[in-house]
Amino acid sequence: MKIEKRILLKRYLDESIYGNPTLFTGNQDAIFVLDLDGCLVEVNPAFEDLSEYIAEESRQLNLQMLFPNEKSAKAFHFFQKALLGQFQNFDCKMTNKTGRILDLDVMFIPISVNNQIVGVSAVVKDITHLKRRHEEVRRMEEEAKKREETYRNLVEYSPDAVIIARGKEILFINETGVRLLGATKKEDILFKKILDIVHPDFYEAAQKRMNIATSGEATDFYEYKLIRLDGTIFAAEVKGIPTIYQNMPARYIIFRDITTREKTLELLLNAEKLHIAGQLAAGIAHEVRNPLTVIKGFLQLMETQLDNKLYFDIIQAEMDRIELILSELLVLAKPQDFKFEKEDLKTLIEDVKTLIGTEASMNNVQIDIVNEYKNLIVKCDKNQLKQVLINFLKNAIEAMPKGGFITIEVKKHSISKVKMLIKDTGSGMPQHILKRIGEPFFTTKESGTGLGIMISKQIIENHNGSIHFWSDQKGTIIEMILPTT
Ligand code: ADP
Ligand code: MG
């Protein structure tokens, strides 16, 4: 019986295997044929390559030898099933001749001749690389997950508010960000688009900076107005950094509330204003007393005279002057709202001259205005710009204790810019002082605040202008360049 089956197997090999090169000898997959005892009777060249046994050696092997140790039982189990006529497919490890361990995908196909199972063909595929690659991918995925978790934690507990965004989508926000935007949970924000939290005045800037960060460059901190969930607006500085989030390019956006910083600046500004107001008060009192004396005199005269039209005109003019001076003083003494409006620079300079005039003449200082323009409109906050001029004029007067000249020059700088120069004939500043002016609280005066220049610079920059200082023993020149409308 067994011999008969062996003959049938031989016949199968002769007819189906040897005569069919594409199926056997030329096949890319390794194939071996087993007899009913599980001994190898034939192998193809691909199997020789894989196992590194030459054909003659292979024909000495059986299943147990091919799948050593615990694996052979598994192979044998499937072999038994194949002998019952069922096709089998399983993964199994095999050690080849040189001891290399291979991961194989094995197919056992029963060989049936004349309705009898006479052997089994085995087709094996080396999946070692495939398996290893799978494992590698899994490990990489795990690592990426771990990395992302660390990264997430770092971001989560960062003292700065952080958003991770791609395009207009908000992909992530940390706790600090949630709190800063007045939300109670992350979802409130994740639901929104980036521009939903930006004040419309800053859409353009935001869009531009989004493009920069998306193209792979970090942006500098920039001051924005952002909108909280309840619609209130706050000042924030924002920086965008290109990053990778969930394996895709994204933007890491840091934003900080700078309201308190702005408040401090505002307080300093007001402190400096009050300081100057206090210093000017003596001069102002004097200035107000003069017209009052005149008015009083005329009132006495009026008691005795009938035609008093001329007196009324004089009284009217003196009253106007008092009113103007007092209102200028109030500009300094009272905190004002910021308002950018079109203002005539000429009038503005003349108003300041009126206010500071007494102080100047008490110190023997003459103020001259040299102006190229008839009317020159600048978009500005009138009171802030006045404060800048008062700061600089006060400094100039203080630099000339024995008197001197101040010239305020207004010139064309370019088509859309005006240049204002304030020149004095004072003692000037040596290089080491010139370098430090504008630092908060830097002063060389006994009762100085050291805030005037810092605040003035800030104001000019807020007006998109720029400021420069020159100084030597003959005096100081301050140049301010401002955009016109
Ligand atoms: P403060 O006037 O309170 O000292 P400022 O910021 O206005 O503060 O000025 C800082 C310093 O700069 C002054 O103390 C002074 O030394 C110097 N300074 C400013 N303006 C002039 C000027 N026109 N001439 C000479 N020195 C000046
Ligand atoms: Mg000053």
Coordinates of C-alpha atoms and ligand atoms in Angstrom, one line a residue:
M1 CA 0.0 0.0 0.0
K2 CA 2.7 2.5 1.1
I3 CA 4.9 1.4 -1.8
E4 CA 2.1 1.9 -4.2
K5 CA 1.6 5.5 -2.9
R6 CA 5.3 6.1 -3.2
I7 CA 5.1 5.1 -6.8
L8 CA 2.2 7.4 -7.4
L9 CA 4.2 10.2 -5.7
K10 CA 7.1 9.5 -8.0
R11 CA 4.7 9.6 -11.0
Y12 CA 3.4 12.9 -9.8
L13 CA 7.0 14.3 -9.5
D14 CA 7.9 13.2 -12.9
E15 CA 4.7 14.4 -14.6
S16 CA 3.7 17.5 -12.7
I17 CA 6.8 18.8 -11.1
Y18 CA 9.8 18.1 -13.3
G19 CA 7.9 18.8 -16.5
N20 CA 6.7 22.2 -15.3
P21 CA 9.6 24.7 -14.8
T22 CA 7.4 27.7 -14.1
L23 CA 5.6 25.9 -11.3
F24 CA 8.6 24.4 -9.7
T25 CA 12.2 25.0 -10.8
G26 CA 11.6 28.6 -11.9
N27 CA 9.3 29.6 -9.0
Q28 CA 10.3 32.5 -6.8
D29 CA 8.8 30.9 -3.8
A30 CA 10.6 28.1 -2.1
I31 CA 8.9 24.7 -2.6
F32 CA 9.6 21.3 -1.1
V33 CA 7.7 18.0 -1.5
L34 CA 7.1 15.7 1.4
D35 CA 6.3 12.0 1.4
L36 CA 3.8 10.5 3.7
D37 CA 6.5 10.2 6.5
G38 CA 7.2 13.9 6.4
C39 CA 10.6 13.3 4.6
L40 CA 11.7 15.8 1.9
V41 CA 11.8 14.1 -1.5
E42 CA 12.3 17.1 -3.7
V43 CA 13.1 20.8 -3.4
N44 CA 13.4 23.7 -5.9
P45 CA 16.3 26.2 -6.3
A46 CA 14.5 28.9 -4.4
F47 CA 14.3 26.5 -1.4
E48 CA 18.1 25.8 -1.8
D49 CA 18.7 29.6 -1.6
L50 CA 16.5 30.0 1.4
S51 CA 17.6 27.0 3.4
E52 CA 21.2 27.1 2.2
Y53 CA 21.1 23.2 1.9
I54 CA 21.8 21.9 -1.6
A55 CA 19.2 19.6 -3.1
E56 CA 21.0 16.4 -2.1
E57 CA 21.3 17.5 1.5
S58 CA 17.7 18.5 1.6
R59 CA 16.6 15.1 0.5
Q60 CA 18.1 13.8 3.8
L61 CA 15.9 16.0 5.9
N62 CA 12.5 15.6 7.4
L63 CA 10.0 18.0 9.0
Q64 CA 11.5 17.5 12.5
M65 CA 14.9 18.5 11.2
L66 CA 13.6 21.4 9.3
F67 CA 11.6 22.9 12.1
P68 CA 13.6 22.2 15.2
N69 CA 12.5 22.0 18.8
E70 CA 9.1 23.3 19.7
K71 CA 8.3 24.4 16.2
S72 CA 8.4 20.9 14.7
A73 CA 5.3 19.9 16.7
K74 CA 3.4 22.8 15.2
A75 CA 4.6 21.9 11.7
F76 CA 3.8 18.3 12.2
H77 CA 0.3 19.1 13.4
F78 CA -0.4 21.0 10.2
F79 CA 1.2 18.2 8.1
Q80 CA -1.1 15.7 9.6
K81 CA -4.1 17.8 8.7
A82 CA -2.8 18.2 5.2
L83 CA -2.6 14.4 4.9
L84 CA -6.3 14.4 5.5
G85 CA -6.7 16.4 2.3
Q86 CA -7.0 19.9 3.7
F87 CA -5.0 22.8 2.5
Q88 CA -3.0 24.4 5.4
N89 CA -1.5 27.8 5.9
F90 CA 0.5 29.0 9.0
D91 CA 3.4 31.0 10.2
C92 CA 6.4 29.3 11.6
K93 CA 10.1 29.9 12.4
M94 CA 12.7 27.7 10.7
T95 CA 16.5 27.5 11.3
N96 CA 18.5 27.2 8.1
K97 CA 21.7 25.4 7.6
T98 CA 23.9 28.2 8.8
G99 CA 21.7 28.8 11.9
R100 CA 19.9 31.8 10.7
I101 CA 16.3 32.0 12.0
L102 CA 13.8 32.7 9.4
D103 CA 10.1 33.7 9.7
L104 CA 8.2 31.7 7.2
D105 CA 4.7 31.7 5.8
V106 CA 4.0 28.1 5.1
M107 CA 1.4 26.5 2.8
F108 CA 0.9 22.7 2.9
I109 CA -1.0 21.5 -0.2
P110 CA -2.0 17.8 -0.2
I111 CA -0.9 15.9 -3.3
S112 CA -3.6 13.7 -4.5
V113 CA -3.2 11.2 -7.3
N114 CA -6.0 8.8 -8.2
N115 CA -8.0 10.0 -5.3
Q116 CA -5.3 9.1 -2.9
I117 CA -3.1 11.5 -0.8
V118 CA 0.4 10.5 -1.7
G119 CA 2.3 13.4 -0.2
V120 CA 2.3 17.1 0.5
S121 CA 3.8 20.1 -1.4
A122 CA 5.0 22.9 0.8
V123 CA 5.3 26.4 -0.5
V124 CA 7.2 28.7 1.9
K125 CA 7.7 32.4 1.9
D126 CA 10.4 34.2 3.8
I127 CA 8.6 36.9 5.7
T128 CA 11.4 37.7 8.1
H129 CA 11.9 41.3 6.7
L130 CA 8.2 41.8 6.6
K131 CA 7.8 40.8 10.2
R132 CA 10.7 42.8 11.3
R133 CA 9.3 45.8 9.4
H134 CA 6.0 45.3 11.1
E135 CA 7.6 45.2 14.5
E136 CA 9.7 48.3 13.6
V137 CA 6.6 50.2 12.6
R138 CA 4.9 49.2 15.7
R139 CA 7.8 50.3 17.8
M140 CA 8.1 53.6 16.0
E141 CA 4.4 54.2 16.5
E142 CA 4.8 53.5 20.2
E143 CA 7.8 55.8 20.4
A144 CA 6.1 58.5 18.6
K145 CA 3.1 58.1 20.9
K146 CA 5.4 58.4 24.0
R147 CA 7.2 61.3 22.5
E148 CA 4.0 63.1 21.8
E149 CA 2.9 62.4 25.4
T150 CA 6.1 64.0 26.8
Y151 CA 5.7 66.9 24.4
R152 CA 2.0 67.2 25.3
N153 CA 2.9 67.3 29.0
L154 CA 5.6 69.9 28.5
V155 CA 3.2 72.1 26.6
E156 CA 0.3 71.4 28.9
Y157 CA 2.1 72.7 32.0
S158 CA 3.9 75.6 30.2
P159 CA 3.3 78.9 31.9
D160 CA 2.7 80.4 28.5
A161 CA -0.6 79.9 26.7
V162 CA 0.0 77.6 23.8
I163 CA -2.1 76.7 20.8
I164 CA -1.1 74.2 18.1
A165 CA -2.7 75.0 14.8
R166 CA -2.7 73.9 11.2
G167 CA -4.1 76.3 8.7
K168 CA -7.1 77.9 10.5
E169 CA -7.8 74.8 12.6
I170 CA -7.0 74.8 16.3
L171 CA -5.7 71.3 17.0
F172 CA -4.6 71.7 20.6
I173 CA -4.7 74.3 23.4
N174 CA -3.1 74.0 26.8
E175 CA -4.7 74.7 30.2
T176 CA -3.0 78.1 30.5
G177 CA -4.5 79.0 27.1
V178 CA -8.0 77.8 28.1
R179 CA -7.9 80.0 31.2
L180 CA -6.5 83.0 29.4
L181 CA -9.3 82.9 26.9
G182 CA -11.8 82.6 29.7
A183 CA -13.0 79.1 28.7
T184 CA -13.7 76.3 31.2
K185 CA -12.8 73.4 29.0
K186 CA -10.6 72.8 26.0
E187 CA -13.5 71.8 23.7
D188 CA -14.8 75.4 23.9
I189 CA -11.7 76.5 22.1
L190 CA -11.0 73.5 19.9
F191 CA -14.4 74.1 18.3
K192 CA -13.2 77.5 17.1
K193 CA -11.0 78.7 14.2
I194 CA -7.9 80.8 14.8
L195 CA -9.3 84.0 13.6
D196 CA -12.3 83.7 16.0
I197 CA -10.0 84.7 18.8
V198 CA -8.2 87.5 16.9
H199 CA -9.6 91.1 16.9
P200 CA -10.6 92.0 13.3
D201 CA -8.1 94.9 13.2
F202 CA -5.4 92.2 13.4
Y203 CA -6.7 89.7 10.8
E204 CA -4.3 90.9 8.1
A205 CA -1.2 90.7 10.4
A206 CA -2.4 87.3 11.6
Q207 CA -2.8 86.0 8.1
K208 CA 0.7 87.3 7.1
R209 CA 2.3 85.7 10.1
M210 CA 0.5 82.5 9.6
N211 CA 2.0 82.2 6.2
I212 CA 5.5 82.9 7.6
A213 CA 5.2 80.2 10.2
T214 CA 3.6 77.7 7.7
S215 CA 6.5 78.3 5.4
G216 CA 8.9 77.1 8.1
E217 CA 10.1 80.3 9.8
A218 CA 9.4 81.4 13.4
T219 CA 7.9 84.8 13.8
D220 CA 8.9 87.4 16.4
F221 CA 6.6 88.3 19.3
Y222 CA 4.0 90.7 18.0
E223 CA 1.3 92.6 19.9
Y224 CA -2.2 91.6 19.1
K225 CA -5.6 92.2 20.5
L226 CA -7.3 88.9 21.2
I227 CA -10.9 88.1 22.1
R228 CA -12.0 86.0 25.0
L229 CA -14.8 83.6 24.9
D230 CA -17.1 86.2 26.5
G231 CA -16.2 88.8 23.8
T232 CA -13.9 90.9 26.0
I233 CA -10.7 92.1 24.3
F234 CA -7.2 91.9 25.8
A235 CA -3.7 92.8 24.7
A236 CA -1.4 89.9 24.0
E237 CA 1.9 89.2 22.4
V238 CA 2.0 86.3 20.1
K239 CA 4.8 84.2 18.5
G240 CA 4.4 81.4 15.9
I241 CA 6.9 78.6 15.6
P242 CA 6.8 75.8 12.9
T243 CA 6.4 72.4 14.5
I244 CA 5.3 68.8 13.7
Y245 CA 2.1 67.7 15.3
Q246 CA 0.7 64.2 14.7
N247 CA 3.3 63.7 12.0
M248 CA 2.3 66.7 10.0
P249 CA 3.6 70.3 9.8
A250 CA 1.8 72.6 12.2
R251 CA 2.3 75.9 14.1
Y252 CA 3.2 76.1 17.7
I253 CA 1.7 79.4 18.9
I254 CA 2.7 81.0 22.2
F255 CA 0.6 83.9 23.5
R256 CA 0.9 86.0 26.6
D257 CA -1.3 88.5 28.3
I258 CA 0.4 91.8 28.3
T259 CA -2.4 93.8 29.8
T260 CA -0.6 94.3 33.1
R261 CA 2.5 95.4 31.2
E262 CA 0.5 97.9 29.4
K263 CA -1.2 99.0 32.6
T264 CA 2.3 99.6 34.2
L265 CA 3.3 101.7 31.2
E266 CA 0.1 103.7 31.5
L267 CA 0.7 104.3 35.2
L268 CA 4.2 105.5 34.4
L269 CA 2.9 107.7 31.7
N270 CA 0.4 109.3 34.1
A271 CA 3.0 109.6 36.9
E272 CA 5.3 111.5 34.5
K273 CA 2.4 113.7 33.4
L274 CA 1.6 114.6 37.0
H275 CA 5.2 115.2 37.8
I276 CA 5.5 117.7 34.9
A277 CA 2.1 119.2 35.8
G278 CA 3.4 119.7 39.3
Q279 CA 6.6 121.4 38.1
L280 CA 4.7 123.6 35.7
A281 CA 2.0 124.6 38.3
A282 CA 4.1 127.4 39.7
G283 CA 4.6 128.9 36.3
I284 CA 1.0 128.5 35.4
A285 CA -0.2 130.1 38.6
H286 CA 1.9 133.1 37.8
E287 CA 0.6 133.1 34.2
V288 CA -3.0 133.0 35.4
R289 CA -2.4 135.7 38.0
N290 CA -1.3 138.2 35.4
P291 CA -4.5 138.2 33.4
L292 CA -6.5 138.2 36.6
T293 CA -4.7 141.3 37.8
V294 CA -5.5 143.0 34.5
I295 CA -9.1 141.9 34.6
K296 CA -9.5 143.2 38.2
G297 CA -8.0 146.5 37.2
F298 CA -10.4 146.9 34.3
L299 CA -13.4 145.9 36.5
Q300 CA -12.5 148.7 38.9
L301 CA -12.2 151.2 36.0
M302 CA -15.6 150.0 34.6
E303 CA -17.2 151.1 37.9
T304 CA -16.3 154.7 37.0
Q305 CA -16.5 154.7 33.1
L306 CA -19.5 154.5 30.9
D307 CA -18.1 153.4 27.5
N308 CA -16.4 150.1 28.3
K309 CA -16.4 148.3 25.0
L310 CA -12.6 148.3 24.8
Y311 CA -12.3 147.0 28.3
F312 CA -14.6 144.2 27.6
D313 CA -12.4 143.1 24.6
I314 CA -9.3 143.1 26.7
I315 CA -11.1 141.2 29.5
Q316 CA -12.3 138.7 26.9
A317 CA -8.8 138.1 25.5
E318 CA -7.3 137.6 28.9
M319 CA -10.1 135.2 29.9
D320 CA -9.4 133.2 26.7
R321 CA -5.8 133.0 27.6
I322 CA -6.5 131.7 31.1
E323 CA -8.9 129.1 29.7
L324 CA -6.3 127.9 27.2
I325 CA -3.6 127.5 29.7
L326 CA -5.8 125.8 32.2
S327 CA -7.1 123.4 29.7
E328 CA -3.5 122.5 28.6
L329 CA -2.6 121.9 32.2
L330 CA -5.6 119.6 32.6
V331 CA -4.3 117.6 29.7
L332 CA -1.3 116.8 31.8
A333 CA -3.1 116.4 35.1
K334 CA -5.9 114.1 33.9
P335 CA -5.5 110.7 32.4
Q336 CA -7.0 110.8 29.0
D337 CA -8.4 108.2 26.6
F338 CA -6.3 107.5 23.6
K339 CA -7.9 108.7 20.4
F340 CA -6.2 108.7 17.0
E341 CA -7.5 111.7 15.0
K342 CA -6.4 114.0 12.3
E343 CA -4.8 116.9 14.0
D344 CA -3.1 120.0 12.7
L345 CA 0.5 119.8 13.9
K346 CA 1.0 123.6 13.7
T347 CA -1.8 124.3 16.2
L348 CA -0.6 121.5 18.4
I349 CA 2.9 123.0 18.6
E350 CA 1.6 126.4 19.3
D351 CA -0.7 125.1 22.1
V352 CA 2.3 123.5 23.7
K353 CA 4.3 126.7 23.4
T354 CA 1.6 128.6 25.2
L355 CA 1.7 126.1 28.1
I356 CA 5.4 126.0 28.4
G357 CA 6.0 129.7 27.5
T358 CA 6.0 131.1 31.1
E359 CA 8.4 128.3 32.3
A360 CA 10.7 129.2 29.3
S361 CA 10.7 132.9 29.9
M362 CA 11.3 132.5 33.6
N363 CA 14.4 130.7 32.6
N364 CA 15.4 133.2 29.9
V365 CA 14.7 130.7 27.2
Q366 CA 13.3 131.8 23.8
I367 CA 11.2 129.4 21.8
D368 CA 11.0 129.8 18.0
I369 CA 8.9 127.8 15.6
V370 CA 10.2 127.3 12.1
N371 CA 7.6 125.6 9.9
E372 CA 7.6 124.9 6.1
Y373 CA 3.9 124.0 6.0
K374 CA 0.8 126.1 6.1
N375 CA -1.3 123.3 7.5
L376 CA 0.0 119.9 8.2
I377 CA -2.3 117.1 9.2
V378 CA -1.0 114.2 11.3
K379 CA -3.0 111.3 12.5
C380 CA -2.2 111.1 16.2
D381 CA -3.4 111.2 19.7
K382 CA -3.3 114.9 20.3
N383 CA -2.6 114.8 24.0
Q384 CA 0.1 112.1 23.8
L385 CA 1.9 114.1 21.1
K386 CA 1.7 117.2 23.3
Q387 CA 3.1 115.3 26.1
V388 CA 6.1 114.3 24.0
L389 CA 6.7 117.9 23.1
I390 CA 6.4 119.1 26.7
N391 CA 8.8 116.4 27.8
F392 CA 11.4 117.5 25.3
L393 CA 10.9 121.2 25.8
K394 CA 11.2 120.8 29.6
N395 CA 14.4 118.8 29.2
A396 CA 15.7 121.5 26.9
I397 CA 14.9 124.3 29.3
E398 CA 16.5 122.3 32.1
A399 CA 19.6 121.9 30.1
M400 CA 19.9 125.7 29.8
P401 CA 20.0 127.0 33.4
K402 CA 21.5 130.3 32.1
G403 CA 19.0 130.7 29.3
G404 CA 19.3 130.1 25.6
F405 CA 17.3 129.2 22.5
I406 CA 14.9 126.4 21.5
T407 CA 14.0 126.0 17.9
I408 CA 11.2 123.7 16.8
E409 CA 11.5 122.9 13.1
V410 CA 8.9 121.2 11.0
K411 CA 10.1 119.9 7.6
K412 CA 9.2 117.5 4.9
H413 CA 10.9 114.2 5.3
S414 CA 9.4 112.2 2.4
I415 CA 6.1 112.2 0.6
S416 CA 4.2 110.7 3.5
K417 CA 6.5 111.6 6.4
V418 CA 7.2 114.8 8.3
K419 CA 10.3 115.6 10.3
M420 CA 10.2 117.6 13.5
L421 CA 13.4 118.8 15.1
I422 CA 13.8 120.2 18.6
K423 CA 17.1 122.0 19.0
D424 CA 18.5 123.6 22.1
T425 CA 21.6 125.5 22.9
G426 CA 22.1 123.8 26.2
S427 CA 25.0 121.9 27.8
G428 CA 24.4 118.7 25.8
M429 CA 25.2 115.2 26.9
P430 CA 28.4 113.3 26.9
Q431 CA 28.4 110.0 25.0
H432 CA 28.0 107.7 28.1
I433 CA 24.8 109.6 29.0
L434 CA 23.5 109.8 25.5
K435 CA 23.7 106.0 25.3
R436 CA 21.6 105.6 28.4
I437 CA 18.8 108.0 27.9
G438 CA 15.4 106.3 27.4
E439 CA 16.3 103.7 30.0
P440 CA 13.5 103.8 32.6
F441 CA 14.5 105.9 35.6
F442 CA 17.7 107.1 34.1
T443 CA 18.2 110.7 35.2
T444 CA 21.0 113.0 36.0
K445 CA 18.7 115.5 37.8
E446 CA 18.2 115.7 41.5
S447 CA 14.4 115.8 41.1
G448 CA 14.2 114.0 37.8
T449 CA 12.1 110.9 37.1
G450 CA 14.1 109.5 34.3
L451 CA 10.8 108.6 32.5
G452 CA 10.3 111.4 30.1
I453 CA 12.4 110.1 27.2
M454 CA 11.3 106.5 27.6
I455 CA 7.6 107.5 27.5
S456 CA 8.1 109.9 24.6
K457 CA 9.9 107.2 22.6
Q458 CA 7.1 104.8 23.3
I459 CA 4.5 107.3 22.2
I460 CA 6.3 108.1 19.0
E461 CA 6.7 104.4 18.2
N462 CA 3.0 103.9 18.8
H463 CA 2.4 106.5 16.2
N464 CA 4.6 104.5 13.8
G465 CA 7.2 107.1 14.0
S466 CA 10.9 107.1 14.9
I467 CA 13.1 109.2 17.0
H468 CA 16.9 110.1 17.1
F469 CA 19.1 112.1 19.4
W470 CA 22.3 114.0 18.7
S471 CA 24.2 116.0 21.3
D472 CA 27.4 117.8 21.9
Q473 CA 28.6 120.7 24.1
K474 CA 26.8 123.2 21.9
G475 CA 23.4 121.6 22.5
T476 CA 21.0 118.8 21.7
I477 CA 18.9 117.9 18.6
I478 CA 16.0 115.6 18.8
E479 CA 14.6 114.4 15.5
M480 CA 11.1 112.8 15.3
I481 CA 9.8 111.4 12.1
L482 CA 6.1 110.9 11.8
P483 CA 3.8 109.7 9.1
T484 CA 1.3 112.2 7.7
T485 CA -2.1 111.3 6.4
Ligands
ADP1 P1 14.4 113.5 33.5 O1 14.2 114.7 32.7 O2 13.4 113.3 34.5 O3 15.8 113.4 34.0 P2 14.3 112.3 31.0 O4 14.0 110.9 30.5 O5 13.4 113.3 30.4 O6 14.2 112.2 32.5 O7 15.7 112.6 30.6 C1 16.8 111.7 31.0 C2 18.1 112.4 31.0 O8 18.5 112.7 29.7 C3 18.1 113.7 31.8 O9 18.3 113.5 33.2 C4 19.3 114.4 31.1 O10 20.5 114.0 31.7 C5 19.3 113.9 29.7 N1 18.7 114.9 28.8 C6 17.5 114.8 28.2 N2 17.3 115.8 27.4 C7 18.4 116.6 27.4 C8 18.8 117.8 26.7 N3 18.0 118.4 25.9 N4 20.0 118.3 27.0 C9 20.8 117.7 27.8 N5 20.5 116.5 28.5 C10 19.3 116.0 28.3
MG2 MG 12.6 115.1 31.4

